[in-house]
Amino acid sequence: GAGVSQTPSNKVTEKGKYVELRCDPISGHTALYWYRQSLGQGPEFLIYFQGTGAADDSGLPNDRFFAVRPEGSVSTLKIQRTERGDSAVYLCASSLTGRGRSPLHFGNGTRLTVT
Amino acid sequence: SQQGEEDPQALSIQEGENATMNCSYKTSINNLQWYRQNSGRGLVHLILIRSNEREKHSGRLRVTLDTSKKSSSLLITASRAADTASYFCATEETSGSRLTFGEGTQLTVNP
């Protein structure tokens, strides 16, 4: 595909459940980012991968949140014991090199609703 | 935490008018970027200005950067209804690799 693909586009889950959100970046992009966006707010940084490793995970709000990128391409954001406050749009972005040398290309996001 | 603050939060203009949005930030940066977001969609990169640049143009877009005031502005000339969207500034701080976004300006261009 030509762009960043995120699945599912919508996810409704019950409080306390576990969810996985998937991101397929643009082929060849080494940098991958996860952001969270609440209604009417700007995207909030969660984690940044350079290749397979998390170069900066300081935005993850607590230990219920975890992300992996085992082969340096697809990434999965995992949320354990979901809470209603986790409801938001989770955005994934990739860039060719990272560190601002190339722009971020965003997917359309996964809208997570925790009931 | 949000680094950038956009001003105004909302802007409504008529087609053909110019739209100016401002962004202020707090720390030293490598570059500042502007993104656009249509409702329900991801963000789209518009323009990047490096910390050693003062002004940049791209089509109907003009971006300025004043590092002494830690501020930037985005000017959209001859606006069109299709420019209706939210606009975000984002900064890459010198201390790290993350891109930090502001709260955005919601621009409405009335036909």
mmCIF file of C-alpha atoms in Angstrom:
data_model
loop_
_atom_site.group_PDB
_atom_site.id
_atom_site.type_symbol
_atom_site.label_atom_id
_atom_site.label_comp_id
_atom_site.label_asym_id
_atom_site.label_seq_id
_atom_site.Cartn_x
_atom_site.Cartn_y
_atom_site.Cartn_z
ATOM 1 C CA GLY A 1 0.000 0.000 0.000
ATOM 2 C CA ALA A 2 1.002 3.570 -0.521
ATOM 3 C CA GLY A 3 0.300 4.886 2.949
ATOM 4 C CA VAL A 4 0.324 3.980 6.626
ATOM 5 C CA SER A 5 -2.379 1.454 7.422
ATOM 6 C CA GLN A 6 -3.944 1.056 10.859
ATOM 7 C CA THR A 7 -6.272 -1.733 11.917
ATOM 8 C CA PRO A 8 -8.878 -1.899 13.165
ATOM 9 C CA SER A 9 -10.304 1.502 12.315
ATOM 10 C CA ASN A 10 -12.671 1.244 15.265
ATOM 11 C CA LYS A 11 -12.454 -0.844 18.414
ATOM 12 C CA VAL A 12 -15.016 -1.007 21.207
ATOM 13 C CA THR A 13 -14.009 -2.927 24.299
ATOM 14 C CA GLU A 14 -15.144 -3.335 27.867
ATOM 15 C CA LYS A 15 -13.269 -1.876 30.793
ATOM 16 C CA GLY A 16 -10.602 -4.286 31.979
ATOM 17 C CA LYS A 17 -10.088 -6.031 28.645
ATOM 18 C CA TYR A 18 -6.871 -6.281 26.638
ATOM 19 C CA VAL A 19 -6.572 -4.698 23.167
ATOM 20 C CA GLU A 20 -4.022 -4.712 20.379
ATOM 21 C CA LEU A 21 -3.798 -2.015 17.748
ATOM 22 C CA ARG A 22 -1.807 -2.654 14.585
ATOM 23 C CA CYS A 23 0.183 -0.303 12.371
ATOM 24 C CA ASP A 24 1.640 -1.080 8.939
ATOM 25 C CA PRO A 25 4.088 1.693 8.056
ATOM 26 C CA ILE A 26 5.203 2.783 4.631
ATOM 27 C CA SER A 27 7.666 0.258 3.251
ATOM 28 C CA GLY A 28 11.267 1.296 3.873
ATOM 29 C CA HIS A 29 10.475 3.785 6.630
ATOM 30 C CA THR A 30 12.792 3.138 9.555
ATOM 31 C CA ALA A 31 11.056 5.381 12.084
ATOM 32 C CA LEU A 32 7.620 4.646 13.536
ATOM 33 C CA TYR A 33 5.629 6.711 16.019
ATOM 34 C CA TRP A 34 2.516 6.171 18.111
ATOM 35 C CA TYR A 35 0.395 9.084 19.239
ATOM 36 C CA ARG A 36 -2.910 9.365 21.083
ATOM 37 C CA GLN A 37 -5.436 12.068 20.272
ATOM 38 C CA SER A 38 -8.479 13.029 22.315
ATOM 39 C CA LEU A 39 -11.356 15.029 20.852
ATOM 40 C CA GLY A 40 -10.390 18.629 20.231
ATOM 41 C CA GLN A 41 -6.777 18.066 21.292
ATOM 42 C CA GLY A 42 -3.483 17.743 19.518
ATOM 43 C CA PRO A 43 -1.750 14.361 19.183
ATOM 44 C CA GLU A 44 0.035 13.276 22.361
ATOM 45 C CA PHE A 45 3.329 11.423 21.895
ATOM 46 C CA LEU A 46 3.475 7.850 23.190
ATOM 47 C CA ILE A 47 6.504 6.053 21.726
ATOM 48 C CA TYR A 48 9.022 6.253 18.883
ATOM 49 C CA PHE A 49 10.798 3.308 17.223
ATOM 50 C CA GLN A 50 13.963 3.499 15.172
ATOM 51 C CA GLY A 51 14.122 0.116 13.479
ATOM 52 C CA THR A 52 13.184 -2.604 15.948
ATOM 53 C CA GLY A 53 14.068 -0.716 19.106
ATOM 54 C CA ALA A 54 12.078 1.802 21.084
ATOM 55 C CA ALA A 55 14.235 4.916 20.901
ATOM 56 C CA ASP A 56 11.919 6.914 23.160
ATOM 57 C CA ASP A 57 9.058 5.393 25.158
ATOM 58 C CA SER A 58 8.754 8.226 27.655
ATOM 59 C CA GLY A 59 5.250 9.117 26.466
ATOM 60 C CA LEU A 60 3.656 5.835 27.484
ATOM 61 C CA PRO A 61 1.304 6.847 30.312
ATOM 62 C CA ASN A 62 1.821 3.779 32.524
ATOM 63 C CA ASP A 63 2.846 0.125 32.454
ATOM 64 C CA ARG A 64 -0.489 -0.961 31.014
ATOM 65 C CA PHE A 65 0.750 0.350 27.661
ATOM 66 C CA PHE A 66 3.365 -1.519 25.641
ATOM 67 C CA ALA A 67 4.413 -1.463 21.996
ATOM 68 C CA VAL A 68 6.563 -3.722 19.855
ATOM 69 C CA ARG A 69 8.069 -3.662 16.398
ATOM 70 C CA PRO A 70 9.850 -7.039 16.216
ATOM 71 C CA GLU A 71 10.983 -6.967 12.585
ATOM 72 C CA GLY A 72 11.349 -3.240 12.123
ATOM 73 C CA SER A 73 8.185 -2.918 10.079
ATOM 74 C CA VAL A 74 4.726 -3.646 11.533
ATOM 75 C CA SER A 75 4.117 -2.375 15.049
ATOM 76 C CA THR A 76 1.533 -3.351 17.638
ATOM 77 C CA LEU A 77 0.387 -1.148 20.499
ATOM 78 C CA LYS A 78 -0.903 -3.243 23.377
ATOM 79 C CA ILE A 79 -3.097 -1.960 26.192
ATOM 80 C CA GLN A 80 -3.811 -4.143 29.202
ATOM 81 C CA ARG A 81 -6.684 -3.751 31.663
ATOM 82 C CA THR A 82 -8.237 -0.954 29.620
ATOM 83 C CA GLU A 83 -9.839 1.986 31.408
ATOM 84 C CA ARG A 84 -12.491 4.418 30.181
ATOM 85 C CA GLY A 85 -9.824 7.128 30.144
ATOM 86 C CA ASP A 86 -7.965 5.186 27.460
ATOM 87 C CA SER A 87 -10.723 6.055 24.977
ATOM 88 C CA ALA A 88 -9.144 8.115 22.189
ATOM 89 C CA VAL A 89 -7.929 7.907 18.609
ATOM 90 C CA TYR A 90 -4.580 6.154 18.433
ATOM 91 C CA LEU A 91 -2.494 7.430 15.534
ATOM 92 C CA CYS A 92 0.507 5.762 13.987
ATOM 93 C CA ALA A 93 3.016 7.550 11.787
ATOM 94 C CA SER A 94 6.175 6.564 9.961
ATOM 95 C CA SER A 95 9.029 8.529 8.476
ATOM 96 C CA LEU A 96 11.953 7.643 6.264
ATOM 97 C CA THR A 97 14.698 8.478 8.726
ATOM 98 C CA GLY A 98 13.219 9.897 11.917
ATOM 99 C CA ARG A 99 14.531 12.818 13.954
ATOM 100 C CA GLY A 100 12.772 15.443 11.890
ATOM 101 C CA ARG A 101 14.898 14.893 8.827
ATOM 102 C CA SER A 102 11.826 13.650 7.001
ATOM 103 C CA PRO A 103 8.138 14.373 7.572
ATOM 104 C CA LEU A 104 5.774 12.049 9.387
ATOM 105 C CA HIS A 105 3.173 10.152 7.358
ATOM 106 C CA PHE A 106 0.122 9.354 9.444
ATOM 107 C CA GLY A 107 -2.471 6.629 9.226
ATOM 108 C CA ASN A 108 -6.136 7.406 9.765
ATOM 109 C CA GLY A 109 -5.996 6.075 13.294
ATOM 110 C CA THR A 110 -7.818 3.531 15.409
ATOM 111 C CA ARG A 111 -10.724 4.940 17.403
ATOM 112 C CA LEU A 112 -10.723 3.073 20.724
ATOM 113 C CA THR A 113 -13.813 3.234 22.908
ATOM 114 C CA VAL A 114 -13.709 1.647 26.354
ATOM 115 C CA THR A 115 -17.173 1.118 27.824
ATOM 116 C CA SER B 1 2.641 17.393 27.663
ATOM 117 C CA GLN B 2 2.035 19.761 24.756
ATOM 118 C CA GLN B 3 4.946 21.919 23.678
ATOM 119 C CA GLY B 4 3.200 24.183 21.203
ATOM 120 C CA GLU B 5 0.247 26.444 21.709
ATOM 121 C CA GLU B 6 -1.703 27.577 18.697
ATOM 122 C CA ASP B 7 -3.544 30.835 18.443
ATOM 123 C CA PRO B 8 -6.372 31.280 17.703
ATOM 124 C CA GLN B 9 -8.109 28.063 18.728
ATOM 125 C CA ALA B 10 -10.704 28.638 16.010
ATOM 126 C CA LEU B 11 -10.781 30.870 12.940
ATOM 127 C CA SER B 12 -13.651 31.440 10.516
ATOM 128 C CA ILE B 13 -13.083 33.368 7.273
ATOM 129 C CA GLN B 14 -14.582 33.819 3.824
ATOM 130 C CA GLU B 15 -13.213 32.141 0.735
ATOM 131 C CA GLY B 16 -10.479 34.263 -0.838
ATOM 132 C CA GLU B 17 -9.332 35.798 2.441
ATOM 133 C CA ASN B 18 -5.985 35.031 4.048
ATOM 134 C CA ALA B 19 -5.739 32.933 7.195
ATOM 135 C CA THR B 20 -2.978 33.372 9.765
ATOM 136 C CA MET B 21 -2.319 30.921 12.565
ATOM 137 C CA ASN B 22 0.321 31.316 15.242
ATOM 138 C CA CYS B 23 2.260 28.817 17.294
ATOM 139 C CA SER B 24 4.395 29.361 20.382
ATOM 140 C CA TYR B 25 6.717 26.833 21.987
ATOM 141 C CA LYS B 26 8.922 26.610 25.034
ATOM 142 C CA THR B 27 12.222 24.826 24.383
ATOM 143 C CA SER B 28 15.079 24.884 21.874
ATOM 144 C CA ILE B 29 14.171 23.131 18.662
ATOM 145 C CA ASN B 30 15.790 21.541 15.614
ATOM 146 C CA ASN B 31 12.805 22.291 13.401
ATOM 147 C CA LEU B 32 9.142 23.200 13.427
ATOM 148 C CA GLN B 33 6.549 21.544 11.226
ATOM 149 C CA TRP B 34 2.952 22.301 10.313
ATOM 150 C CA TYR B 35 0.373 19.594 9.732
ATOM 151 C CA ARG B 36 -3.224 19.612 8.601
ATOM 152 C CA GLN B 37 -5.968 17.263 9.747
ATOM 153 C CA ASN B 38 -9.355 16.803 8.170
ATOM 154 C CA SER B 39 -12.102 15.504 10.440
ATOM 155 C CA GLY B 40 -11.751 11.793 11.133
ATOM 156 C CA ARG B 41 -8.480 11.488 9.258
ATOM 157 C CA GLY B 42 -4.784 11.345 10.035
ATOM 158 C CA LEU B 43 -2.488 14.340 9.871
ATOM 159 C CA VAL B 44 -0.873 15.450 6.639
ATOM 160 C CA HIS B 45 2.505 17.164 6.584
ATOM 161 C CA LEU B 46 2.460 20.653 5.059
ATOM 162 C CA ILE B 47 5.839 22.262 5.582
ATOM 163 C CA LEU B 48 9.010 22.020 7.693
ATOM 164 C CA ILE B 49 11.160 24.971 8.699
ATOM 165 C CA ARG B 50 14.570 24.432 10.304
ATOM 166 C CA SER B 51 15.768 26.420 13.284
ATOM 167 C CA ASN B 52 18.267 28.358 11.149
ATOM 168 C CA GLU B 53 15.574 29.428 8.659
ATOM 169 C CA ARG B 54 13.320 32.443 9.106
ATOM 170 C CA GLU B 55 10.772 32.030 6.330
ATOM 171 C CA LYS B 56 9.635 29.339 3.930
ATOM 172 C CA HIS B 57 7.074 29.192 1.146
ATOM 173 C CA SER B 58 5.171 26.336 -0.425
ATOM 174 C CA GLY B 59 2.419 27.195 -2.880
ATOM 175 C CA ARG B 60 -0.179 29.255 -0.985
ATOM 176 C CA LEU B 61 1.560 28.573 2.338
ATOM 177 C CA ARG B 62 4.043 30.878 4.035
ATOM 178 C CA VAL B 63 5.681 29.934 7.303
ATOM 179 C CA THR B 64 7.815 32.161 9.487
ATOM 180 C CA LEU B 65 9.944 31.204 12.470
ATOM 181 C CA ASP B 66 11.279 33.510 15.168
ATOM 182 C CA THR B 67 13.498 31.471 17.483
ATOM 183 C CA SER B 68 14.170 34.461 19.743
ATOM 184 C CA LYS B 69 10.443 34.689 20.487
ATOM 185 C CA LYS B 70 9.925 30.936 20.192
ATOM 186 C CA SER B 71 7.055 31.446 17.785
ATOM 187 C CA SER B 72 5.967 30.560 14.277
ATOM 188 C CA SER B 73 3.149 31.596 12.007
ATOM 189 C CA LEU B 74 1.397 29.849 9.138
ATOM 190 C CA LEU B 75 -0.220 32.024 6.489
ATOM 191 C CA ILE B 76 -2.610 30.527 3.952
ATOM 192 C CA THR B 77 -3.295 32.971 1.132
ATOM 193 C CA ALA B 78 -6.420 33.091 -1.046
ATOM 194 C CA SER B 79 -8.166 30.505 1.090
ATOM 195 C CA ARG B 80 -10.576 27.946 -0.342
ATOM 196 C CA ALA B 81 -13.429 26.007 1.236
ATOM 197 C CA ALA B 82 -11.256 22.886 0.869
ATOM 198 C CA ASP B 83 -8.741 24.440 3.295
ATOM 199 C CA THR B 84 -11.243 23.852 6.118
ATOM 200 C CA ALA B 85 -9.404 21.621 8.601
ATOM 201 C CA SER B 86 -7.456 21.665 11.849
ATOM 202 C CA TYR B 87 -3.884 22.894 11.637
ATOM 203 C CA PHE B 88 -1.188 21.811 14.081
ATOM 204 C CA CYS B 89 2.343 22.953 14.663
ATOM 205 C CA ALA B 90 4.855 20.391 15.868
ATOM 206 C CA THR B 91 8.369 20.858 17.186
ATOM 207 C CA GLU B 92 11.369 18.584 17.310
ATOM 208 C CA GLU B 93 13.302 19.553 20.416
ATOM 209 C CA THR B 94 17.092 19.580 20.371
ATOM 210 C CA SER B 95 17.067 17.316 23.410
ATOM 211 C CA GLY B 96 15.220 14.429 21.833
ATOM 212 C CA SER B 97 13.745 12.730 18.839
ATOM 213 C CA ARG B 98 10.053 13.104 19.520
ATOM 214 C CA LEU B 99 7.804 15.445 17.564
ATOM 215 C CA THR B 100 5.548 17.345 19.976
ATOM 216 C CA PHE B 101 2.270 18.764 18.724
ATOM 217 C CA GLY B 102 0.272 21.775 19.814
ATOM 218 C CA GLU B 103 -3.464 21.907 20.438
ATOM 219 C CA GLY B 104 -4.328 23.071 16.924
ATOM 220 C CA THR B 105 -6.333 25.779 15.202
ATOM 221 C CA GLN B 106 -9.677 24.845 13.675
ATOM 222 C CA LEU B 107 -9.975 26.782 10.414
ATOM 223 C CA THR B 108 -13.334 27.146 8.686
ATOM 224 C CA VAL B 109 -13.410 28.711 5.225
ATOM 225 C CA ASN B 110 -16.918 29.681 4.202
ATOM 226 C CA PRO B 111 -17.770 29.532 0.486
#
